[in-house]
mmCIF file of C-alpha atoms in Angstrom:
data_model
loop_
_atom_site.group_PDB
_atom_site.id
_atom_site.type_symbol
_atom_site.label_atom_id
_atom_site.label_comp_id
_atom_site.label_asym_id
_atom_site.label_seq_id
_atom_site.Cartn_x
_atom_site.Cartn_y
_atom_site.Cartn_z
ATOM 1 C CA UNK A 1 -36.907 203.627 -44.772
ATOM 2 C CA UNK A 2 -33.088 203.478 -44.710
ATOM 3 C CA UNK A 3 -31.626 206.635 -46.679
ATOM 4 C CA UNK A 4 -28.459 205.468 -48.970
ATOM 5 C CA UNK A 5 -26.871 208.826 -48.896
ATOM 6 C CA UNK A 6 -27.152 208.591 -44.853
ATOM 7 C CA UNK A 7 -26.754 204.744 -43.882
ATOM 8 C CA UNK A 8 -24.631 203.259 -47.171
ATOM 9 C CA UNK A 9 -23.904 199.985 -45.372
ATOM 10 C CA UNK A 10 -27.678 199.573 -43.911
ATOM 11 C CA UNK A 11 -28.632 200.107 -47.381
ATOM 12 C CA UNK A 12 -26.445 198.020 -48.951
ATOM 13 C CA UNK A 13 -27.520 195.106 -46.932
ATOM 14 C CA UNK A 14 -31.008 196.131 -47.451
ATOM 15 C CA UNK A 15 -30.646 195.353 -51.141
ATOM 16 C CA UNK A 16 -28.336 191.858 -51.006
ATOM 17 C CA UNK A 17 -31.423 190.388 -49.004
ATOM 18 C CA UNK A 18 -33.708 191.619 -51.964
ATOM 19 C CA UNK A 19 -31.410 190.476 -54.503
ATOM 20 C CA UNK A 20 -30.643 187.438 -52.712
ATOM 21 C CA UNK A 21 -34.859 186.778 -52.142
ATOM 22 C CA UNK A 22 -34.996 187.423 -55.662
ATOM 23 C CA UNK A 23 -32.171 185.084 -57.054
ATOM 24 C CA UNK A 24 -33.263 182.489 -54.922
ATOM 25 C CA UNK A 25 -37.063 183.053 -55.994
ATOM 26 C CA UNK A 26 -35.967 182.527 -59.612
ATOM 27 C CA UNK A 27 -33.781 179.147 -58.642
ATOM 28 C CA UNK A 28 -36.999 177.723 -56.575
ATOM 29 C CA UNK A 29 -38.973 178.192 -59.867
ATOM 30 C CA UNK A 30 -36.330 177.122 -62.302
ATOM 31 C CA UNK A 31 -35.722 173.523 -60.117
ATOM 32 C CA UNK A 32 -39.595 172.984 -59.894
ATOM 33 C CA UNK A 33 -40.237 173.019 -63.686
ATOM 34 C CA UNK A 34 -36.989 170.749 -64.218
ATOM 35 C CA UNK A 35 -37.372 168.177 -61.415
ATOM 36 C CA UNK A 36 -41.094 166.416 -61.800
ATOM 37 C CA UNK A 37 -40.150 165.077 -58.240
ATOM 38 C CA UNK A 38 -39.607 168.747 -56.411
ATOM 39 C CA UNK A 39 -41.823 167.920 -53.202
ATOM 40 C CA UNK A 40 -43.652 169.997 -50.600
ATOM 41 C CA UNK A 41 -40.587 169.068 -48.024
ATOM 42 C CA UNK A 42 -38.092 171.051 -50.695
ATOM 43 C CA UNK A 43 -40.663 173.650 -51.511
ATOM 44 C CA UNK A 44 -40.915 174.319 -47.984
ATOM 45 C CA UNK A 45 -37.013 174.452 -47.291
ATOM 46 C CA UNK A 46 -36.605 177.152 -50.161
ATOM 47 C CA UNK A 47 -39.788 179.419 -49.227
ATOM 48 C CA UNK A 48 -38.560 179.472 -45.579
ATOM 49 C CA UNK A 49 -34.968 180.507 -47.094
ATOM 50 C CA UNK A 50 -36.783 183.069 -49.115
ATOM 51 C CA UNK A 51 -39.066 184.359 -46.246
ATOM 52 C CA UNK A 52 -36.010 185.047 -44.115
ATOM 53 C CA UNK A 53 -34.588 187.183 -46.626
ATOM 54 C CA UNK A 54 -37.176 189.358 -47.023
ATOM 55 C CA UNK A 55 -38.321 189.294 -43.491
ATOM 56 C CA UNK A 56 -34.251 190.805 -42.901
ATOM 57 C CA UNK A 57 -35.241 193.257 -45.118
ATOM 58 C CA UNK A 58 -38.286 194.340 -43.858
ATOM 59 C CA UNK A 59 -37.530 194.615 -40.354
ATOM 60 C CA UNK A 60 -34.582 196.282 -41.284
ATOM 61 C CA UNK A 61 -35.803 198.682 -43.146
ATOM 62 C CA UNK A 62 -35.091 201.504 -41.178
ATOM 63 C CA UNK A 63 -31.789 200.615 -39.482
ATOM 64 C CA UNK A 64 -28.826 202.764 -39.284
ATOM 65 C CA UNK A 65 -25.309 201.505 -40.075
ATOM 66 C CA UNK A 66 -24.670 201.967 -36.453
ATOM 67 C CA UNK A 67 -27.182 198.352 -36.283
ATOM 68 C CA UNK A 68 -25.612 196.588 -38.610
ATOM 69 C CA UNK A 69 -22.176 195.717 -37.042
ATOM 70 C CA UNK A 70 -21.389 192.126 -36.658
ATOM 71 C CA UNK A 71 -21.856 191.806 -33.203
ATOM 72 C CA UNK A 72 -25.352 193.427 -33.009
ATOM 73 C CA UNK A 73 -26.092 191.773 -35.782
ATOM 74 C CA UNK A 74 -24.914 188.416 -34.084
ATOM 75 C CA UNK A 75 -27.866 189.288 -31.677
ATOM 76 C CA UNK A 76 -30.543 190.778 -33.878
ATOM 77 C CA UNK A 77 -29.938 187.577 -36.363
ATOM 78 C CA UNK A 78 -33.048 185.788 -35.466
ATOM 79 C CA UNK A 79 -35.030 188.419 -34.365
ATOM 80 C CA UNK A 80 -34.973 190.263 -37.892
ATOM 81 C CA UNK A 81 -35.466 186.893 -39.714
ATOM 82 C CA UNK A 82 -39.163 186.195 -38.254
ATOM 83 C CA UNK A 83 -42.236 187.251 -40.168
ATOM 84 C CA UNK A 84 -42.902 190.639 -39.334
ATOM 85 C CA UNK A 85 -45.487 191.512 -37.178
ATOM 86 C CA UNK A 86 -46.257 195.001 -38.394
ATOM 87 C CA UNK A 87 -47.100 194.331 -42.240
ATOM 88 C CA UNK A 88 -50.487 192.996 -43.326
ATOM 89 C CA UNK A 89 -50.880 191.373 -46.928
ATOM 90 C CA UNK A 90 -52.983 193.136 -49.515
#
């Protein structure tokens, strides 16, 4: 798990995709109980949104800030934002 003291920017990262999972979690909700027409097309469109941030934060979990400059992460875009591989639900 990234260390804040050791990787700040890793970290830091680490957290927007939780906040932003969580933000967008709460907006998903918030549009379903106000739009009586919210549809499994736009419920799908916002869970995949969601998924990919916490799939980022997963399998970046233990990255260093050395892995999370703009170019590698211009490469290692789409590979962090699958569904990880190595986590099973409970």
């Amino acid at each position: 798990m990234i260390d804040q003291q050791v990787n700040p920017v890793a970290w830091a990262l680490l957290n927007d995709e939780l906040t932003d999972a969580q933000e967008h979690l709460a907006q998903m909700c918030q549009e379903m109980q106000q739009d009586p027409d919210f549809s499994e097309i736009e419920f799908r469109i916002w869970l995949a949104h969601i998924y990919s941030h916490l799939n980022r934060a997963w399998n970046r979990r233990n990255a260093t800030d050395a892995q999370i400059t703009p170019e590698i992460e211009q490469t290692t875009w789409d590979e962090w934002s699958q569904f990880p591989t190595d986590i099973e639900p409970l």
